[in-house]
mmCIF file with all atom_site columns, C-alpha atoms in Angstrom:
data_model
loop_
_atom_site.group_PDB
_atom_site.id
_atom_site.type_symbol
_atom_site.label_atom_id
_atom_site.label_alt_id
_atom_site.label_comp_id
_atom_site.label_asym_id
_atom_site.label_entity_id
_atom_site.label_seq_id
_atom_site.pdbx_PDB_ins_code
_atom_site.Cartn_x
_atom_site.Cartn_y
_atom_site.Cartn_z
_atom_site.occupancy
_atom_site.B_iso_or_equiv
_atom_site.pdbx_formal_charge
_atom_site.auth_seq_id
_atom_site.auth_comp_id
_atom_site.auth_asym_id
_atom_site.auth_atom_id
_atom_site.pdbx_PDB_model_num
ATOM 1   C CA . MET V 1 1   ? 53.629 -160.717 -7.702  1.00 50.00 ? 1   MET V CA 1
ATOM 2   C CA . THR V 1 2   ? 51.305 -164.229 -7.288  1.00 59.00 ? 2   THR V CA 1
ATOM 3   C CA . SER V 1 3   ? 50.149 -164.859 -4.256  1.00 56.00 ? 3   SER V CA 1
ATOM 4   C CA . THR V 1 4   ? 52.568 -168.279 -4.279  1.00 55.00 ? 4   THR V CA 1
ATOM 5   C CA . HIS V 1 5   ? 55.363 -165.191 -5.087  1.00 51.00 ? 5   HIS V CA 1
ATOM 6   C CA . MET V 1 6   ? 54.625 -163.972 -2.004  1.00 48.00 ? 6   MET V CA 1
ATOM 7   C CA . ARG V 1 7   ? 54.658 -166.622 -0.160  1.00 54.00 ? 7   ARG V CA 1
ATOM 8   C CA . VAL V 1 8   ? 57.897 -167.843 -0.748  1.00 50.00 ? 8   VAL V CA 1
ATOM 9   C CA . THR V 1 9   ? 59.173 -164.602 0.083   1.00 52.00 ? 9   THR V CA 1
ATOM 10  C CA . LEU V 1 10  ? 57.177 -164.488 2.920   1.00 44.00 ? 10  LEU V CA 1
ATOM 11  C CA . ILE V 1 11  ? 58.973 -167.978 4.232   1.00 51.00 ? 11  ILE V CA 1
ATOM 12  C CA . ALA V 1 12  ? 61.741 -167.066 2.515   1.00 46.00 ? 12  ALA V CA 1
ATOM 13  C CA . MET V 1 13  ? 62.395 -163.586 5.061   1.00 45.00 ? 13  MET V CA 1
ATOM 14  C CA . LEU V 1 14  ? 60.913 -166.000 8.408   1.00 40.00 ? 14  LEU V CA 1
ATOM 15  C CA . LEU V 1 15  ? 63.444 -168.620 7.571   1.00 39.00 ? 15  LEU V CA 1
ATOM 16  C CA . ALA V 1 16  ? 66.008 -166.654 7.343   1.00 42.00 ? 16  ALA V CA 1
ATOM 17  C CA . ALA V 1 17  ? 65.332 -164.626 10.270  1.00 42.00 ? 17  ALA V CA 1
ATOM 18  C CA . SER V 1 18  ? 65.143 -168.315 12.686  1.00 39.00 ? 18  SER V CA 1
ATOM 19  C CA . CYS V 1 19  ? 67.367 -169.222 14.499  1.00 32.00 ? 19  CYS V CA 1
ATOM 20  C CA . LYS V 1 20  ? 66.981 -172.633 15.588  1.00 32.00 ? 20  LYS V CA 1
ATOM 21  C CA . GLN V 1 21  ? 66.235 -175.456 12.903  1.00 34.00 ? 21  GLN V CA 1
ATOM 22  C CA . GLN V 1 22  ? 62.807 -176.392 13.072  1.00 35.00 ? 22  GLN V CA 1
ATOM 23  C CA . ALA V 1 23  ? 61.503 -179.188 10.645  1.00 35.00 ? 23  ALA V CA 1
ATOM 24  C CA . GLN V 1 24  ? 59.220 -177.159 8.493   1.00 37.00 ? 24  GLN V CA 1
ATOM 25  C CA . PRO V 1 25  ? 56.270 -177.528 7.430   1.00 38.00 ? 25  PRO V CA 1
ATOM 26  C CA . ALA V 1 26  ? 54.762 -180.046 4.487   1.00 42.00 ? 26  ALA V CA 1
ATOM 27  C CA . ARG V 1 27  ? 53.174 -177.182 1.789   1.00 45.00 ? 27  ARG V CA 1
ATOM 28  C CA . GLN V 1 28  ? 49.604 -178.530 0.711   1.00 46.00 ? 28  GLN V CA 1
ATOM 29  C CA . SER V 1 29  ? 49.392 -178.731 -3.110  1.00 46.00 ? 29  SER V CA 1
ATOM 30  C CA . GLY V 1 30  ? 45.960 -177.969 -4.433  1.00 48.00 ? 30  GLY V CA 1
ATOM 31  C CA . ALA V 1 31  ? 44.671 -179.091 -8.541  1.00 48.00 ? 31  ALA V CA 1
ATOM 32  C CA . GLY V 1 32  ? 47.237 -178.098 -11.406 1.00 59.00 ? 32  GLY V CA 1
ATOM 33  C CA . ASP V 1 33  ? 48.942 -175.707 -8.846  1.00 86.00 ? 33  ASP V CA 1
ATOM 34  C CA . VAL V 1 34  ? 52.750 -175.075 -9.063  1.00 94.00 ? 34  VAL V CA 1
ATOM 35  C CA . ALA V 1 35  ? 54.613 -175.657 -5.639  1.00 96.00 ? 35  ALA V CA 1
ATOM 36  C CA . GLU V 1 36  ? 57.595 -173.064 -5.653  1.00 97.00 ? 36  GLU V CA 1
ATOM 37  C CA . ILE V 1 37  ? 61.331 -174.976 -4.919  1.00 97.00 ? 37  ILE V CA 1
ATOM 38  C CA . ALA V 1 38  ? 64.138 -172.511 -3.554  1.00 97.00 ? 38  ALA V CA 1
ATOM 39  C CA . VAL V 1 39  ? 67.603 -174.230 -4.099  1.00 97.00 ? 39  VAL V CA 1
ATOM 40  C CA . THR V 1 40  ? 69.944 -172.369 -1.149  1.00 96.00 ? 40  THR V CA 1
ATOM 41  C CA . GLU V 1 41  ? 72.824 -173.478 0.745   1.00 94.00 ? 41  GLU V CA 1
ATOM 42  C CA . LYS V 1 42  ? 69.990 -175.282 3.405   1.00 94.00 ? 42  LYS V CA 1
ATOM 43  C CA . GLY V 1 43  ? 69.332 -176.905 -0.183  1.00 95.00 ? 43  GLY V CA 1
ATOM 44  C CA . PHE V 1 44  ? 65.659 -177.558 -0.747  1.00 97.00 ? 44  PHE V CA 1
ATOM 45  C CA . GLU V 1 45  ? 63.288 -175.117 0.153   1.00 97.00 ? 45  GLU V CA 1
ATOM 46  C CA . PRO V 1 46  ? 60.080 -176.491 0.863   1.00 97.00 ? 46  PRO V CA 1
ATOM 47  C CA . ASP V 1 47  ? 61.346 -180.136 0.919   1.00 96.00 ? 47  ASP V CA 1
ATOM 48  C CA . ARG V 1 48  ? 57.606 -181.879 1.639   1.00 97.00 ? 48  ARG V CA 1
ATOM 49  C CA . ILE V 1 49  ? 54.987 -180.685 -1.065  1.00 95.00 ? 49  ILE V CA 1
ATOM 50  C CA . GLN V 1 50  ? 51.926 -182.434 -0.104  1.00 95.00 ? 50  GLN V CA 1
ATOM 51  C CA . THR V 1 51  ? 48.753 -183.619 -2.090  1.00 95.00 ? 51  THR V CA 1
ATOM 52  C CA . ALA V 1 52  ? 46.118 -185.538 -3.365  1.00 94.00 ? 52  ALA V CA 1
ATOM 53  C CA . PRO V 1 53  ? 46.727 -189.050 -4.871  1.00 94.00 ? 53  PRO V CA 1
ATOM 54  C CA . GLY V 1 54  ? 47.663 -189.212 -8.586  1.00 93.00 ? 54  GLY V CA 1
ATOM 55  C CA . GLN V 1 55  ? 47.272 -184.730 -8.335  1.00 93.00 ? 55  GLN V CA 1
ATOM 56  C CA . GLN V 1 56  ? 49.468 -182.846 -10.899 1.00 94.00 ? 56  GLN V CA 1
ATOM 57  C CA . VAL V 1 57  ? 52.078 -180.980 -9.590  1.00 95.00 ? 57  VAL V CA 1
ATOM 58  C CA . THR V 1 58  ? 54.360 -178.019 -11.039 1.00 96.00 ? 58  THR V CA 1
ATOM 59  C CA . LEU V 1 59  ? 57.180 -178.221 -9.216  1.00 97.00 ? 59  LEU V CA 1
ATOM 60  C CA . ARG V 1 60  ? 58.753 -174.987 -9.786  1.00 98.00 ? 60  ARG V CA 1
ATOM 61  C CA . PHE V 1 61  ? 62.673 -174.804 -9.228  1.00 98.00 ? 61  PHE V CA 1
ATOM 62  C CA . THR V 1 62  ? 65.035 -172.131 -8.292  1.00 98.00 ? 62  THR V CA 1
ATOM 63  C CA . ARG V 1 63  ? 68.944 -172.022 -7.575  1.00 97.00 ? 63  ARG V CA 1
ATOM 64  C CA . LYS V 1 64  ? 69.458 -169.340 -5.490  1.00 97.00 ? 64  LYS V CA 1
ATOM 65  C CA . VAL V 1 65  ? 73.134 -170.096 -4.916  1.00 96.00 ? 65  VAL V CA 1
ATOM 66  C CA . ALA V 1 66  ? 75.404 -170.736 -6.617  1.00 93.00 ? 66  ALA V CA 1
ATOM 67  C CA . PRO V 1 67  ? 78.118 -172.482 -4.867  1.00 88.00 ? 67  PRO V CA 1
ATOM 68  C CA . THR V 1 68  ? 75.875 -176.054 -4.816  1.00 90.00 ? 68  THR V CA 1
ATOM 69  C CA . CYS V 1 69  ? 76.463 -180.306 -5.021  1.00 89.00 ? 69  CYS V CA 1
ATOM 70  C CA . ALA V 1 70  ? 72.586 -179.000 -7.185  1.00 93.00 ? 70  ALA V CA 1
ATOM 71  C CA . ASP V 1 71  ? 73.299 -177.437 -9.775  1.00 95.00 ? 71  ASP V CA 1
ATOM 72  C CA . ALA V 1 72  ? 70.136 -179.978 -10.666 1.00 97.00 ? 72  ALA V CA 1
ATOM 73  C CA . VAL V 1 73  ? 67.237 -182.458 -9.618  1.00 97.00 ? 73  VAL V CA 1
ATOM 74  C CA . GLU V 1 74  ? 66.500 -186.175 -10.165 1.00 97.00 ? 74  GLU V CA 1
ATOM 75  C CA . VAL V 1 75  ? 63.120 -186.524 -9.728  1.00 96.00 ? 75  VAL V CA 1
ATOM 76  C CA . GLN V 1 76  ? 62.301 -190.338 -8.685  1.00 95.00 ? 76  GLN V CA 1
ATOM 77  C CA . GLY V 1 77  ? 61.086 -192.162 -11.509 1.00 91.00 ? 77  GLY V CA 1
ATOM 78  C CA . ASP V 1 78  ? 62.263 -189.471 -14.223 1.00 92.00 ? 78  ASP V CA 1
ATOM 79  C CA . PRO V 1 79  ? 64.444 -190.379 -16.338 1.00 93.00 ? 79  PRO V CA 1
ATOM 80  C CA . VAL V 1 80  ? 65.499 -186.953 -17.054 1.00 94.00 ? 80  VAL V CA 1
ATOM 81  C CA . ARG V 1 81  ? 67.941 -184.516 -15.134 1.00 96.00 ? 81  ARG V CA 1
ATOM 82  C CA . HIS V 1 82  ? 66.784 -181.162 -15.293 1.00 97.00 ? 82  HIS V CA 1
ATOM 83  C CA . MET V 1 83  ? 69.726 -179.223 -15.011 1.00 97.00 ? 83  MET V CA 1
ATOM 84  C CA . LEU V 1 84  ? 69.111 -175.867 -12.768 1.00 97.00 ? 84  LEU V CA 1
ATOM 85  C CA . PRO V 1 85  ? 70.782 -172.585 -13.975 1.00 97.00 ? 85  PRO V CA 1
ATOM 86  C CA . LEU V 1 86  ? 71.391 -169.759 -10.814 1.00 97.00 ? 86  LEU V CA 1
ATOM 87  C CA . ASN V 1 87  ? 68.249 -167.220 -10.625 1.00 97.00 ? 87  ASN V CA 1
ATOM 88  C CA . ALA V 1 88  ? 66.355 -168.756 -13.020 1.00 97.00 ? 88  ALA V CA 1
ATOM 89  C CA . PRO V 1 89  ? 62.666 -171.094 -12.405 1.00 98.00 ? 89  PRO V CA 1
ATOM 90  C CA . VAL V 1 90  ? 63.020 -174.464 -14.307 1.00 97.00 ? 90  VAL V CA 1
ATOM 91  C CA . ASP V 1 91  ? 59.338 -176.252 -14.263 1.00 97.00 ? 91  ASP V CA 1
ATOM 92  C CA . VAL V 1 92  ? 58.785 -180.102 -13.797 1.00 97.00 ? 92  VAL V CA 1
ATOM 93  C CA . LYS V 1 93  ? 56.301 -181.899 -13.936 1.00 95.00 ? 93  LYS V CA 1
ATOM 94  C CA . VAL V 1 94  ? 54.738 -185.363 -12.430 1.00 95.00 ? 94  VAL V CA 1
ATOM 95  C CA . THR V 1 95  ? 51.986 -186.634 -11.342 1.00 94.00 ? 95  THR V CA 1
ATOM 96  C CA . ALA V 1 96  ? 51.746 -187.554 -6.863  1.00 94.00 ? 96  ALA V CA 1
ATOM 97  C CA . PRO V 1 97  ? 51.948 -191.549 -6.719  1.00 94.00 ? 97  PRO V CA 1
ATOM 98  C CA . GLN V 1 98  ? 48.605 -192.760 -5.169  1.00 95.00 ? 98  GLN V CA 1
ATOM 99  C CA . SER V 1 99  ? 50.045 -193.320 -1.832  1.00 94.00 ? 99  SER V CA 1
ATOM 100 C CA . GLY V 1 100 ? 53.368 -192.606 -0.087  1.00 95.00 ? 100 GLY V CA 1
ATOM 101 C CA . GLN V 1 101 ? 56.269 -190.554 -1.399  1.00 96.00 ? 101 GLN V CA 1
ATOM 102 C CA . LEU V 1 102 ? 57.714 -189.621 -4.806  1.00 96.00 ? 102 LEU V CA 1
ATOM 103 C CA . ALA V 1 103 ? 61.439 -187.867 -3.705  1.00 97.00 ? 103 ALA V CA 1
ATOM 104 C CA . PHE V 1 104 ? 63.952 -185.835 -5.631  1.00 98.00 ? 104 PHE V CA 1
ATOM 105 C CA . ALA V 1 105 ? 67.128 -184.953 -4.729  1.00 97.00 ? 105 ALA V CA 1
ATOM 106 C CA . CYS V 1 106 ? 70.227 -183.549 -6.378  1.00 96.00 ? 106 CYS V CA 1
ATOM 107 C CA . PRO V 1 107 ? 73.043 -185.510 -8.482  1.00 94.00 ? 107 PRO V CA 1
ATOM 108 C CA . MET V 1 108 ? 74.910 -186.620 -4.874  1.00 94.00 ? 108 MET V CA 1
ATOM 109 C CA . ASN V 1 109 ? 71.621 -187.762 -2.747  1.00 95.00 ? 109 ASN V CA 1
ATOM 110 C CA . MET V 1 110 ? 72.742 -184.403 -0.029  1.00 95.00 ? 110 MET V CA 1
ATOM 111 C CA . TYR V 1 111 ? 70.104 -182.243 -1.009  1.00 96.00 ? 111 TYR V CA 1
ATOM 112 C CA . ARG V 1 112 ? 66.477 -184.118 -1.167  1.00 97.00 ? 112 ARG V CA 1
ATOM 113 C CA . GLY V 1 113 ? 62.980 -183.179 -0.515  1.00 97.00 ? 113 GLY V CA 1
ATOM 114 C CA . ALA V 1 114 ? 59.350 -185.516 -2.160  1.00 97.00 ? 114 ALA V CA 1
ATOM 115 C CA . ILE V 1 115 ? 56.090 -184.845 -2.937  1.00 96.00 ? 115 ILE V CA 1
ATOM 116 C CA . VAL V 1 116 ? 54.648 -186.465 0.139   1.00 96.00 ? 116 VAL V CA 1
ATOM 117 C CA . VAL V 1 117 ? 50.245 -188.110 -0.673  1.00 95.00 ? 117 VAL V CA 1
ATOM 118 C CA . VAL V 1 118 ? 47.937 -187.298 2.023   1.00 93.00 ? 118 VAL V CA 1
ATOM 119 C CA . ALA V 1 119 ? 44.120 -188.549 2.136   1.00 81.00 ? 119 ALA V CA 1
ATOM 120 C CA . GLN V 1 120 ? 41.361 -185.626 1.319   1.00 69.00 ? 120 GLN V CA 1
#
């Protein structure tokens, strides 16, 4: 199991053990990094990915639950609706803007997330 998979598994276990809703800290992305994003009954986890301006990032979405409106994801500025089959990772390559954020959401816009640009 890779370090990234271990981190995602640990985060998922900690979230499951938590009894109260809390804002989740954003994940920091590095050069050419892959950001693992699980689609659960709560939506996108994590829902915020931090990265440097202009950084290329691969968003790896894995849908973990069958009954959800997040059976696809739409990324701001990308004309393609990326279908998310159950338990199969789907990679979406994006380039972060120079400032601000790049949003992603389910087709109904009920579950949302973003790549947030931070100064390095």
